[in-house]
Coordinates of C-alpha atoms in Angstrom, one line a residue:
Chain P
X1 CA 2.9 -33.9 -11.4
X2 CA 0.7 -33.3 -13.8
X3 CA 2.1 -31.0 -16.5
X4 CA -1.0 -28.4 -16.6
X5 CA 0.1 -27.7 -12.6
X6 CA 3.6 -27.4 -14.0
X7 CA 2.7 -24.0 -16.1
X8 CA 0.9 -21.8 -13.2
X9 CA 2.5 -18.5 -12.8
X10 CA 4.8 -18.6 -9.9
X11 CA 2.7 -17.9 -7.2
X12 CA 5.0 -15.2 -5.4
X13 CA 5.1 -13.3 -8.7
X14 CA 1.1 -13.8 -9.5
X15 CA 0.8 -12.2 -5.6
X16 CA 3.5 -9.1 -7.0
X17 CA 1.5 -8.6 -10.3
X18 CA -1.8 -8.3 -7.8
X19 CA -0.1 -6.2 -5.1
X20 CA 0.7 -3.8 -7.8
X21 CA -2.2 -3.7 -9.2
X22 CA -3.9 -2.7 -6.1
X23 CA -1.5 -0.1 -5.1
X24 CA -1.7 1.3 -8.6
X25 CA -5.3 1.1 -7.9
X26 CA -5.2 3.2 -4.4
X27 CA -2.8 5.5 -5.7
X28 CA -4.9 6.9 -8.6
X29 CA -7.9 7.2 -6.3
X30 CA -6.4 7.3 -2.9
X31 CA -10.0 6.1 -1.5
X32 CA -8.9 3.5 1.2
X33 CA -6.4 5.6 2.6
X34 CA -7.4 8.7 2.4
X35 CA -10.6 7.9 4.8
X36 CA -8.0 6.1 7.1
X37 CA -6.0 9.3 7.5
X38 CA -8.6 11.2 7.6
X39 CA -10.5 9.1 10.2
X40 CA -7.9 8.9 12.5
X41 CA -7.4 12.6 12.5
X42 CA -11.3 13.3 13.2
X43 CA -11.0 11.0 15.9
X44 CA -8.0 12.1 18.0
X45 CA -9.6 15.3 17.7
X46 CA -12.5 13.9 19.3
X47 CA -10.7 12.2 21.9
X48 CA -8.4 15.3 22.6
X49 CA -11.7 18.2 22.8
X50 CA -14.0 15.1 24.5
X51 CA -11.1 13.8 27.2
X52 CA -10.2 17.4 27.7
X53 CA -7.0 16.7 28.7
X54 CA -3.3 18.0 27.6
X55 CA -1.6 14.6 28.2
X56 CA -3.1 11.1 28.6
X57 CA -0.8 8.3 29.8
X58 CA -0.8 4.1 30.5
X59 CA -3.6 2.4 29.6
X60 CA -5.9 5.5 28.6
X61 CA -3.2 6.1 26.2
X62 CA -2.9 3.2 24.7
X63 CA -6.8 2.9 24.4
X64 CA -7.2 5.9 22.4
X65 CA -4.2 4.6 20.2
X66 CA -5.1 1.4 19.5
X67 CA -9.0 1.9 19.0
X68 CA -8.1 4.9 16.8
X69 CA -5.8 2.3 14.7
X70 CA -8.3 -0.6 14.7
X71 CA -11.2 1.3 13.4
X72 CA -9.6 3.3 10.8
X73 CA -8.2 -0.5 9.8
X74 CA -11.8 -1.7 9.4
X75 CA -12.2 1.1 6.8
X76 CA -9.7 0.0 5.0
X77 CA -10.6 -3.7 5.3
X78 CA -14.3 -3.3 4.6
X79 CA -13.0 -2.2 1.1
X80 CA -10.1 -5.0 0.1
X81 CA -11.8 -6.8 -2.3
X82 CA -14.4 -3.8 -3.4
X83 CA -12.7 -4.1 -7.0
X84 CA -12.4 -7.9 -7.0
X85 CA -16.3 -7.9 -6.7
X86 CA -17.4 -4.7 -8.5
X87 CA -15.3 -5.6 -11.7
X88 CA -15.0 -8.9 -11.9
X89 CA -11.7 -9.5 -10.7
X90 CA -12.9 -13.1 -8.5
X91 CA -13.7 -14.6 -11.9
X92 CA -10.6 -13.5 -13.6
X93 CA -8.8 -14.9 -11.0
X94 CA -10.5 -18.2 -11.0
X95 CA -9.8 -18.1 -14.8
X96 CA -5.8 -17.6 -14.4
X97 CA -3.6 -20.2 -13.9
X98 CA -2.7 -19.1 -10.5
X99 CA -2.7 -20.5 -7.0
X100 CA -5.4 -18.7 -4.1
X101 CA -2.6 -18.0 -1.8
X102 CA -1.1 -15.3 -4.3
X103 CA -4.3 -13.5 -4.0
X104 CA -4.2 -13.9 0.3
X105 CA -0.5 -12.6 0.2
X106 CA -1.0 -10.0 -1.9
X107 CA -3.6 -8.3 -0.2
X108 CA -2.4 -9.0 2.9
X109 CA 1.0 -7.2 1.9
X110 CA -1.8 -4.7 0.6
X111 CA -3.3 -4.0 3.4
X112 CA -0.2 -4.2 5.6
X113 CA 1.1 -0.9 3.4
X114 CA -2.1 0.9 4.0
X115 CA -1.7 0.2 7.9
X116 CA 1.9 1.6 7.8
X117 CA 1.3 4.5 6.1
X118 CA -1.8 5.2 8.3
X119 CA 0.5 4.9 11.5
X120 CA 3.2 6.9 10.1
X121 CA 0.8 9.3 9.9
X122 CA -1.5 9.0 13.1
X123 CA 1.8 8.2 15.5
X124 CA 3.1 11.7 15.2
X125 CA -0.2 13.4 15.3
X126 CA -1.1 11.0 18.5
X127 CA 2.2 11.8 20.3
X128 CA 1.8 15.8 19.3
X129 CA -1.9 15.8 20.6
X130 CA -1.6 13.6 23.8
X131 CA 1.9 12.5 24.7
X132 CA 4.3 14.5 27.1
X133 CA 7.2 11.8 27.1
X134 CA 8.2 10.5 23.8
X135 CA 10.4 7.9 25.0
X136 CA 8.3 4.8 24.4
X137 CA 7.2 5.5 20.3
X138 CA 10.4 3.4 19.7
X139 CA 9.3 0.4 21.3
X140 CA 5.5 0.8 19.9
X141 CA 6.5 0.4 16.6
X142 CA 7.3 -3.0 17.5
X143 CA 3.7 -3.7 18.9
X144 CA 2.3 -1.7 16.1
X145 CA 4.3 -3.9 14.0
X146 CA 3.0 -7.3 14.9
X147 CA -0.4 -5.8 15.5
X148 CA -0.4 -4.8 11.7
X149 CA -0.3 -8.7 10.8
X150 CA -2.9 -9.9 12.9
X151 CA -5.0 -7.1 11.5
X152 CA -3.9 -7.5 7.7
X153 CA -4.3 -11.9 8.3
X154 CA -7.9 -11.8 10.0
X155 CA -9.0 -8.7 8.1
X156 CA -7.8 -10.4 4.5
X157 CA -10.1 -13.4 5.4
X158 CA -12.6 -11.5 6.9
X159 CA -13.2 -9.4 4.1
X160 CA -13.2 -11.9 1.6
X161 CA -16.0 -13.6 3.2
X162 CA -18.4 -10.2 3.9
X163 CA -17.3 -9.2 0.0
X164 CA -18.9 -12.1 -0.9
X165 CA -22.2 -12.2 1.5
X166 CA -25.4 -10.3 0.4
X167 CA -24.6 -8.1 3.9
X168 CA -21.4 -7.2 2.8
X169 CA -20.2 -3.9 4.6
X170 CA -22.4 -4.5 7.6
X171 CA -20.7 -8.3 8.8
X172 CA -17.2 -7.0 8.3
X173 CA -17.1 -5.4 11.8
X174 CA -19.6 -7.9 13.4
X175 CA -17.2 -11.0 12.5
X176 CA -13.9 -8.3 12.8
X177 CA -14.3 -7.2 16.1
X178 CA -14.4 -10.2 18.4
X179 CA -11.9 -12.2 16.1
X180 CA -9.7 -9.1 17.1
X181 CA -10.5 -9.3 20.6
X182 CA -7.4 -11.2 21.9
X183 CA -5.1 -9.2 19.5
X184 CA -6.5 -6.1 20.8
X185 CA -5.9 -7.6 24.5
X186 CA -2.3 -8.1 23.8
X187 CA -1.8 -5.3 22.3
X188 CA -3.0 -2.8 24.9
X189 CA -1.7 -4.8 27.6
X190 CA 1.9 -4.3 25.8
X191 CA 1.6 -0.7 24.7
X192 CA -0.6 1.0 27.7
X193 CA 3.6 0.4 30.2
X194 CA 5.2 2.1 27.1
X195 CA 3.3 4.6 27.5
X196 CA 3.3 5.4 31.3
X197 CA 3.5 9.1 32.4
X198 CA 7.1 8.1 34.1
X199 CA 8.8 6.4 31.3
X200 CA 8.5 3.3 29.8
X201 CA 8.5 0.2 31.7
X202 CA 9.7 -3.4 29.8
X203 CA 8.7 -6.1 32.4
X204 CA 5.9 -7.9 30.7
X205 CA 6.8 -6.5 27.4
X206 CA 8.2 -10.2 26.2
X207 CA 5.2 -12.1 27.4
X208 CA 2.7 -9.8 25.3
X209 CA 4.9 -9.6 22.3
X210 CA 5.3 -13.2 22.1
X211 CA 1.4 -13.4 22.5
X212 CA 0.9 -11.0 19.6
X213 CA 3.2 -13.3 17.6
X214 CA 2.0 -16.6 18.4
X215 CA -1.7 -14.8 17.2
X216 CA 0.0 -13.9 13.9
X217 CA 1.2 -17.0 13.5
X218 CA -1.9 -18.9 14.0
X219 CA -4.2 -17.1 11.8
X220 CA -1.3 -16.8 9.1
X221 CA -1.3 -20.5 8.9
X222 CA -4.9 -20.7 9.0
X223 CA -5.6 -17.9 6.3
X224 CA -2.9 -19.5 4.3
X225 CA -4.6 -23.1 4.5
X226 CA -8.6 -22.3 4.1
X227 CA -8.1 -19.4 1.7
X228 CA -8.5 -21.4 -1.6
X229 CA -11.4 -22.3 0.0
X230 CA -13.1 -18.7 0.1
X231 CA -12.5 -17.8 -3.8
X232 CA -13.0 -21.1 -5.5
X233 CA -16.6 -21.0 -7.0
Chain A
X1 CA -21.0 -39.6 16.9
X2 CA -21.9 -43.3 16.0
X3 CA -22.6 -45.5 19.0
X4 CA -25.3 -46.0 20.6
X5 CA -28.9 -45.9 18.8
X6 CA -30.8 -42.9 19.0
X7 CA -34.0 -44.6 20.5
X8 CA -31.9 -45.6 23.9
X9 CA -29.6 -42.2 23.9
X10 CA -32.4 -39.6 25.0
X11 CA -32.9 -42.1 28.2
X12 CA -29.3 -42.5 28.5
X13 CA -29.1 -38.9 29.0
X14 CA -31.9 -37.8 31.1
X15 CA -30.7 -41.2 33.3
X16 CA -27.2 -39.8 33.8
X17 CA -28.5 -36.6 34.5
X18 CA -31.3 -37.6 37.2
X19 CA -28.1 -39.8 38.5
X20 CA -25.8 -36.2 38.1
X21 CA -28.5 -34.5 40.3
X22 CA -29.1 -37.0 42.7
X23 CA -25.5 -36.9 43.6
X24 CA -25.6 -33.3 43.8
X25 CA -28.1 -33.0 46.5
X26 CA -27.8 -36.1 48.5
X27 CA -24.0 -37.2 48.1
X28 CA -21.6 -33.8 47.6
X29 CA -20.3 -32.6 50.5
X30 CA -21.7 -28.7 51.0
X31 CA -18.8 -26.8 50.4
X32 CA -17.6 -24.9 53.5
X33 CA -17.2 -21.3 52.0
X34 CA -20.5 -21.0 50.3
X35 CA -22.4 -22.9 51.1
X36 CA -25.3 -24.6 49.0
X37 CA -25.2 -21.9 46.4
X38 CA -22.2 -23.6 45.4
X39 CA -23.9 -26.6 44.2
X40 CA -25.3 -24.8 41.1
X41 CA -21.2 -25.3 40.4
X42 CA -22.4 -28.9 38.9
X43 CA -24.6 -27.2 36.2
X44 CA -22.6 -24.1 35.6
X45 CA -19.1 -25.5 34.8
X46 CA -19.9 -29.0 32.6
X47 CA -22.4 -26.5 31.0
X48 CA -19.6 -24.5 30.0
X49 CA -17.3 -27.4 28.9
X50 CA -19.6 -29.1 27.1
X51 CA -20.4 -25.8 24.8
X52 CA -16.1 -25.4 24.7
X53 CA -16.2 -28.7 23.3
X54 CA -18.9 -28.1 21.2
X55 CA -17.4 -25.7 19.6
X56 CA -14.1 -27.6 18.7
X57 CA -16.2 -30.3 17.7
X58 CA -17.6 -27.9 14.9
X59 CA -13.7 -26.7 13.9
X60 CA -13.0 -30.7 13.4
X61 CA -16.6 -31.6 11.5
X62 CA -15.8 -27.9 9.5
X63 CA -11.9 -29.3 8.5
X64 CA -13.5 -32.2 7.6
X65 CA -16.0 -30.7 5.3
X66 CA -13.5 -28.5 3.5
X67 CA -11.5 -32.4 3.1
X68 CA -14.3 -33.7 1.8
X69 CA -16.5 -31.3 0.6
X70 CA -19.7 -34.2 2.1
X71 CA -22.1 -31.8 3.5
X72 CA -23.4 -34.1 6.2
X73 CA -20.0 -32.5 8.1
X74 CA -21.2 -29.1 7.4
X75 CA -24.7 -29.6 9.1
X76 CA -22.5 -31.4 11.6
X77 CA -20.8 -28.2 12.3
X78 CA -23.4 -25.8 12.1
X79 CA -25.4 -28.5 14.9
X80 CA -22.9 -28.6 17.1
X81 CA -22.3 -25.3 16.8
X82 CA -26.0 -24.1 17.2
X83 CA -26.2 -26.3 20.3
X84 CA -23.1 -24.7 22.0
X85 CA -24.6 -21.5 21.3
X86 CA -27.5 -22.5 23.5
X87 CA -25.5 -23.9 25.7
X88 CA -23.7 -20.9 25.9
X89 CA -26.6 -18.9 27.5
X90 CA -27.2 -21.1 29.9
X91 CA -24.2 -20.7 30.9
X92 CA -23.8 -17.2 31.1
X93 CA -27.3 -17.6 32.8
X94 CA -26.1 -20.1 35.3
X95 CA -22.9 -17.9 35.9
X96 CA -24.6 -15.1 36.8
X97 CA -26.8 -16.3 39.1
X98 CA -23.7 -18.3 41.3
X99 CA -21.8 -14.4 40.9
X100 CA -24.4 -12.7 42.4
X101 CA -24.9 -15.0 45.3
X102 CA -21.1 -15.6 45.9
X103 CA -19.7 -12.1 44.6
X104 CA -22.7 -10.3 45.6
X105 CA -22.6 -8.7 41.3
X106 CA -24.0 -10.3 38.6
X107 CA -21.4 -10.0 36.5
X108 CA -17.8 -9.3 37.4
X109 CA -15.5 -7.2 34.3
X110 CA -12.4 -7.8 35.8
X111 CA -12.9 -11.8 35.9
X112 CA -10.8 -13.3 33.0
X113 CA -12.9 -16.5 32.7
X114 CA -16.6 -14.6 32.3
X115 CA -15.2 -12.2 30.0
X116 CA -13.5 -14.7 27.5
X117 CA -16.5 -16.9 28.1
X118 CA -18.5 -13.8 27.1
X119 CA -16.2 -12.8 23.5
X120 CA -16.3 -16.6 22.9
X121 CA -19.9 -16.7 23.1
X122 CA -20.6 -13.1 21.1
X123 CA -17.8 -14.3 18.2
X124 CA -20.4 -17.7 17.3
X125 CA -23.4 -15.2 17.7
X126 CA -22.2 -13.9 14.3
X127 CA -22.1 -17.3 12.8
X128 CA -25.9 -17.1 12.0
X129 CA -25.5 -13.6 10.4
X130 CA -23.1 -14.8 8.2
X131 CA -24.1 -18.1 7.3
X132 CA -27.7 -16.4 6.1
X133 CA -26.3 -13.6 4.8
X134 CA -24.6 -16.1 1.9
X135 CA -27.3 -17.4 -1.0
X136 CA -25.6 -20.0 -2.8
X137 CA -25.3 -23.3 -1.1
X138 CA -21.5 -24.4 -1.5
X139 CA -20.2 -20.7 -0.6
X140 CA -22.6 -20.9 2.4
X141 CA -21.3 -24.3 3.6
X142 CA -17.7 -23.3 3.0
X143 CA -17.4 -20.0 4.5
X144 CA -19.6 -21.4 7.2
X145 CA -16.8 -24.2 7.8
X146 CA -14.2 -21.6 7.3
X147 CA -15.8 -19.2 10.2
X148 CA -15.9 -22.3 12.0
X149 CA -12.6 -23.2 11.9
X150 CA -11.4 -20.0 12.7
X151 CA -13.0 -19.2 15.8
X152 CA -12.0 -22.8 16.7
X153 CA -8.5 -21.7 16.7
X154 CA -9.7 -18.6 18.4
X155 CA -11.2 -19.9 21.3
X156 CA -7.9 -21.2 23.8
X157 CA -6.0 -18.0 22.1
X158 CA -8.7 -15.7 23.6
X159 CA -9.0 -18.0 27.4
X160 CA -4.7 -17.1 26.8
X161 CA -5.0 -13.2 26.5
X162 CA -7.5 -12.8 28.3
X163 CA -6.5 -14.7 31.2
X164 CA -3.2 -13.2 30.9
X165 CA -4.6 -9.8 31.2
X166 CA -6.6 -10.0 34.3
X167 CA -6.3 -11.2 37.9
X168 CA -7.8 -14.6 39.3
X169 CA -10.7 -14.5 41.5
X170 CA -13.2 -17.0 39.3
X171 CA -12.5 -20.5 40.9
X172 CA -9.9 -22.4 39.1
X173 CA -12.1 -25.4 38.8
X174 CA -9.4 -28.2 38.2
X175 CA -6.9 -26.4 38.9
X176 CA -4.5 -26.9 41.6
X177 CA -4.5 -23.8 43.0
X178 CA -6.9 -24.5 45.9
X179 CA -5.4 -28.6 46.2
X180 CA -8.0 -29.8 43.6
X181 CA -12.0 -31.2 44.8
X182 CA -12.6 -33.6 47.4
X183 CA -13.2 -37.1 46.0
X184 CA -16.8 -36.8 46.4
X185 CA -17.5 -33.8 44.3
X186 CA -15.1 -34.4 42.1
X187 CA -17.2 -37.8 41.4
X188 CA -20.4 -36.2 41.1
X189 CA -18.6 -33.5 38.8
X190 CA -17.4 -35.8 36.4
X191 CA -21.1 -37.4 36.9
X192 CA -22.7 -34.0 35.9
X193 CA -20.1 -33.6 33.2
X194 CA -20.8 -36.8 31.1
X195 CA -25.0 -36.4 31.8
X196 CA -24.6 -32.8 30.1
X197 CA -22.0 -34.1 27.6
X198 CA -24.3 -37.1 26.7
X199 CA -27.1 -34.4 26.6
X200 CA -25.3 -32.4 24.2
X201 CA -25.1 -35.2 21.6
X202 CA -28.7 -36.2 22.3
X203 CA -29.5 -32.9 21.2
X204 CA -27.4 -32.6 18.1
X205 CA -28.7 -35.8 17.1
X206 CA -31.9 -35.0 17.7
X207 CA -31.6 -31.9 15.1
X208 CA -29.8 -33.4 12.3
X209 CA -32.8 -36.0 12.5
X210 CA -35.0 -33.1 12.4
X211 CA -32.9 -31.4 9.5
X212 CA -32.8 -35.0 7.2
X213 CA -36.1 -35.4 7.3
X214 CA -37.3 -31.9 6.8
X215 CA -35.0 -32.3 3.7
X216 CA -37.0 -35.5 2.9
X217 CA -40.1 -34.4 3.8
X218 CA -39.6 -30.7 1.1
X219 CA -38.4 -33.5 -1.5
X220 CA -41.4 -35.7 -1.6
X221 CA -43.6 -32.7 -1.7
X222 CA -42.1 -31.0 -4.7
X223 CA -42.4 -34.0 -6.1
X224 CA -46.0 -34.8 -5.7
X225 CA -46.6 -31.6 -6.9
X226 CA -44.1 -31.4 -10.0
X227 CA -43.2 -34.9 -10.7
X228 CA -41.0 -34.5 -13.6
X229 CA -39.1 -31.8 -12.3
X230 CA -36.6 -33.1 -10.8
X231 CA -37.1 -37.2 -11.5
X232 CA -32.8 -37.0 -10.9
X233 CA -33.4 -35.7 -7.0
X234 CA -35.7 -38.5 -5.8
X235 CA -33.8 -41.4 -7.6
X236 CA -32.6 -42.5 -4.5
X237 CA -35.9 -42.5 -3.0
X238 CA -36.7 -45.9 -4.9
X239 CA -40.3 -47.1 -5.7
X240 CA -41.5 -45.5 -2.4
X241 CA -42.4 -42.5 -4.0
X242 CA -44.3 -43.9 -7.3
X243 CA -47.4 -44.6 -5.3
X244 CA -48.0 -41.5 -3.6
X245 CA -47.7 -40.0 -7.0
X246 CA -50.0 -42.5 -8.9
X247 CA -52.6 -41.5 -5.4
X248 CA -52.3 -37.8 -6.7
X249 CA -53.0 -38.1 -9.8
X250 CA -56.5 -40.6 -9.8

């Protein structure tokens, strides 16, 4: 190996040094999440006074859940890599003697945080506003959980490349959406018996879990392999 | 795509096809459920293949490009993909017309194969915005390739979920749910399949012609008009150039 490779910066610390930059970053200004939070709230507001119902269950449920979740998360994704572009931070990482995948890990980790904290916050308020039986939240988390990845994976790439277009905020949904499509599937199809007005119901629980999975695990591999490609200039 | 020369291939196709259609009308069986309408069955589903290929086709040329970095895979890529696009809507088109005389709709929501058809077709429509919407020409070609790539691994992931999702009432074509085609439409299928297949790469060869030699063609003219600009560019081009120049200038 050649002995320039041999004194890059540890990738998984490079991605550390980067994820704390950006949480730093979101803390001091809390812009990301604070229009996440804020967005969800509007919007199950909406849905409650537009539905005009006191409880929603199954698949109406899990609708107004998930597309509550998915566009709050394209807030936050539309604005990954705002710093990276407004302050120069794609051609101080070319300059460092770091590897592309510490950039794609931290801000998927990144953006994975933001999702968690915006569930932690929009859960409660969902189950306050619409649920009558509780009994299900457990096992949603577990959806939640796997949808988080998909949605951090795709969303990292995704944003990367609209950061860098001349259309920016405007082909971040247009390429997000359908890319999300069999995610969103799964998802729904997993959460909507959780959340059935007679208690949850496990039977093709499994199936969709290991669906949601397998969709991590593809586009993980896939971010991981073609993101050099999207930074190097 | 090496093979055969591109002089014989248009022929080739437009043979196999005339063949293809031959067969349809004077050698498949009608089927007994529906009747003649199902014929259009011989355009709609290699149609819809052939784009599906396509579109892998385009993940494979975009991996390659990323390898290599050789941008004849990237306009490789962004052909095939461009074809399958158009492809697409006849397919769409094509299905459409079959529902509504067999299903009595013209589109059917709760049908797993039009809708991921549909969210397949939708997901490449955004190729073109993004590919225009980057200036610089190695970012375009890469995150063009990239895009492709993706959505190449997103294609069979999205037939899974949403076929998983929804009940079966579009005909599983090769399946064996219904004991698989008589021997005679399953010829003139396959018949169909390599006319629109060979079509396909006619096509795509057709437009990377096109593409080369509008390349070409903006190259000589810059140069008759600016000669020493860019004397590097048009090295290749040997003395074929010199006279046109030396014709421009007395």
């Amino acid at each position: 190996m050649n002995p320039e490779l041999r004194r890059r910066t540890p990738t998984l610390r490079a991605a550390r040094v980067i994820l704390a930059k950006d949480l730093r970053i979101e803390l001091r200004t809390l812009q990301s999440l604070s229009a996440m939070l804020l967005f969800s709230l509007t919007t199950f507001v909406l849905f409650r006074y537009g539905l005009d119902r006191t409880s929603l269950e199954g698949s109406l449920a899990s609708g107004v859940l998930l597309m509550t979740i998915l566009f709050a998360a394209v807030l936050g994704i539309g604005r990954l890599f705002v710093a990276e572009r407004e302050q120069g931070g794609f051609d101080a990482f070319a300059l460092a003697p770091i590897d592309g995948s510490a950039l794609f890990y931290a801000k998927v980790t990144a953006q994975l945080i933001y999702l968690a904290i915006l569930e932690a916050f929009a859960l409660p308020v969902f189950a306050v506003l619409f649920l009558s039986d509780w009994s299900g939240l457990g096992a949603l988390t577990a959806v939640l959980a796997l949808l988080n990845l998909g949605l951090a994976l795709i969303g990292t790439i995704v944003s990367v490349m609209a950061t860098n277009s001349r259309a920016r905020d405007l082909l971040t949904p247009l390429l997000l959406l359908p890319l999300l499509v069999p995610l969103m599937i799964s998802a729904a199809s997993a959460a909507a018996p959780l959340l059935d007005a007679d208690g949850p119901s496990f039977a093709e629980f499994p199936k969709w879990l290991a669906l949601l999975g397998l969709y991590d695990l593809i586009f993980g591999l896939i971010g991981w392999a073609v993101f050099d490609y999207l930074i190097e200039d | 795509m090496s093979a055969p020369s591109p002089r014989i291939l248009p022929f080739l196709a437009v043979g196999l096809i005339a063949t293809a259609f031959g067969l349809v009308f004077f050698y498949a069986p009608l089927e007994a459920d529906q009747g003649f309408i199902q014929k259009i069955f011989y355009l709609h589903v290699p149609l819809a293949i052939t784009a599906l290929v396509g579109f892998m086709l385009a993940a494979v040329h975009a991996i390659i490009h990323l390898r290599t970095g050789d941008p004849i895979h990237d306009a490789r890529a962004y052909v095939s993909i461009h074809m399958s696009v158009i492809f697409g809507v006849a397919v769409l088109l094509t299905g459409a017309i079959w529902a509504r005389a067999s299903w009595g709709k013209w589109w059917v929501w709760d049908e797993p194969t039009l809708v991921s058809f549909l969210i397949v077709f939708l997901l490449y429509a955004t190729y073109y915005p993004l590919r225009y919407a980057i200036v610089e020409r190695d970012r375009q070609a890469r995150y063009a390739s990239v895009f492709a790539i993706t959505a190449g691994a997103f294609v069979p992931l999205n037939f899974i979920a949403v076929r998983l999702a929804e009940p079966l009432i579009h005909p599983r074509t090769l399946g064996a749910a219904n004991g698989g085609l008589p021997a005679e439409m399953m010829f003139t299928f396959l018949v169909s399949l390599a006319g629109m297949g060979l079509l396909w790469v006619t096509l795509v060869r057709f437009e990377l012609a096109a593409k080369a030699s509008r390349g070409h063609l903006k190259r000589l003219r810059r140069n008759l008009l600016d000669p020493d600009q860019d004397a590097i560019a048009t090295r290749g081009l040997g003395g074929r150039i010199e006279p046109l120049i030396e014709a421009e200038r007395a």
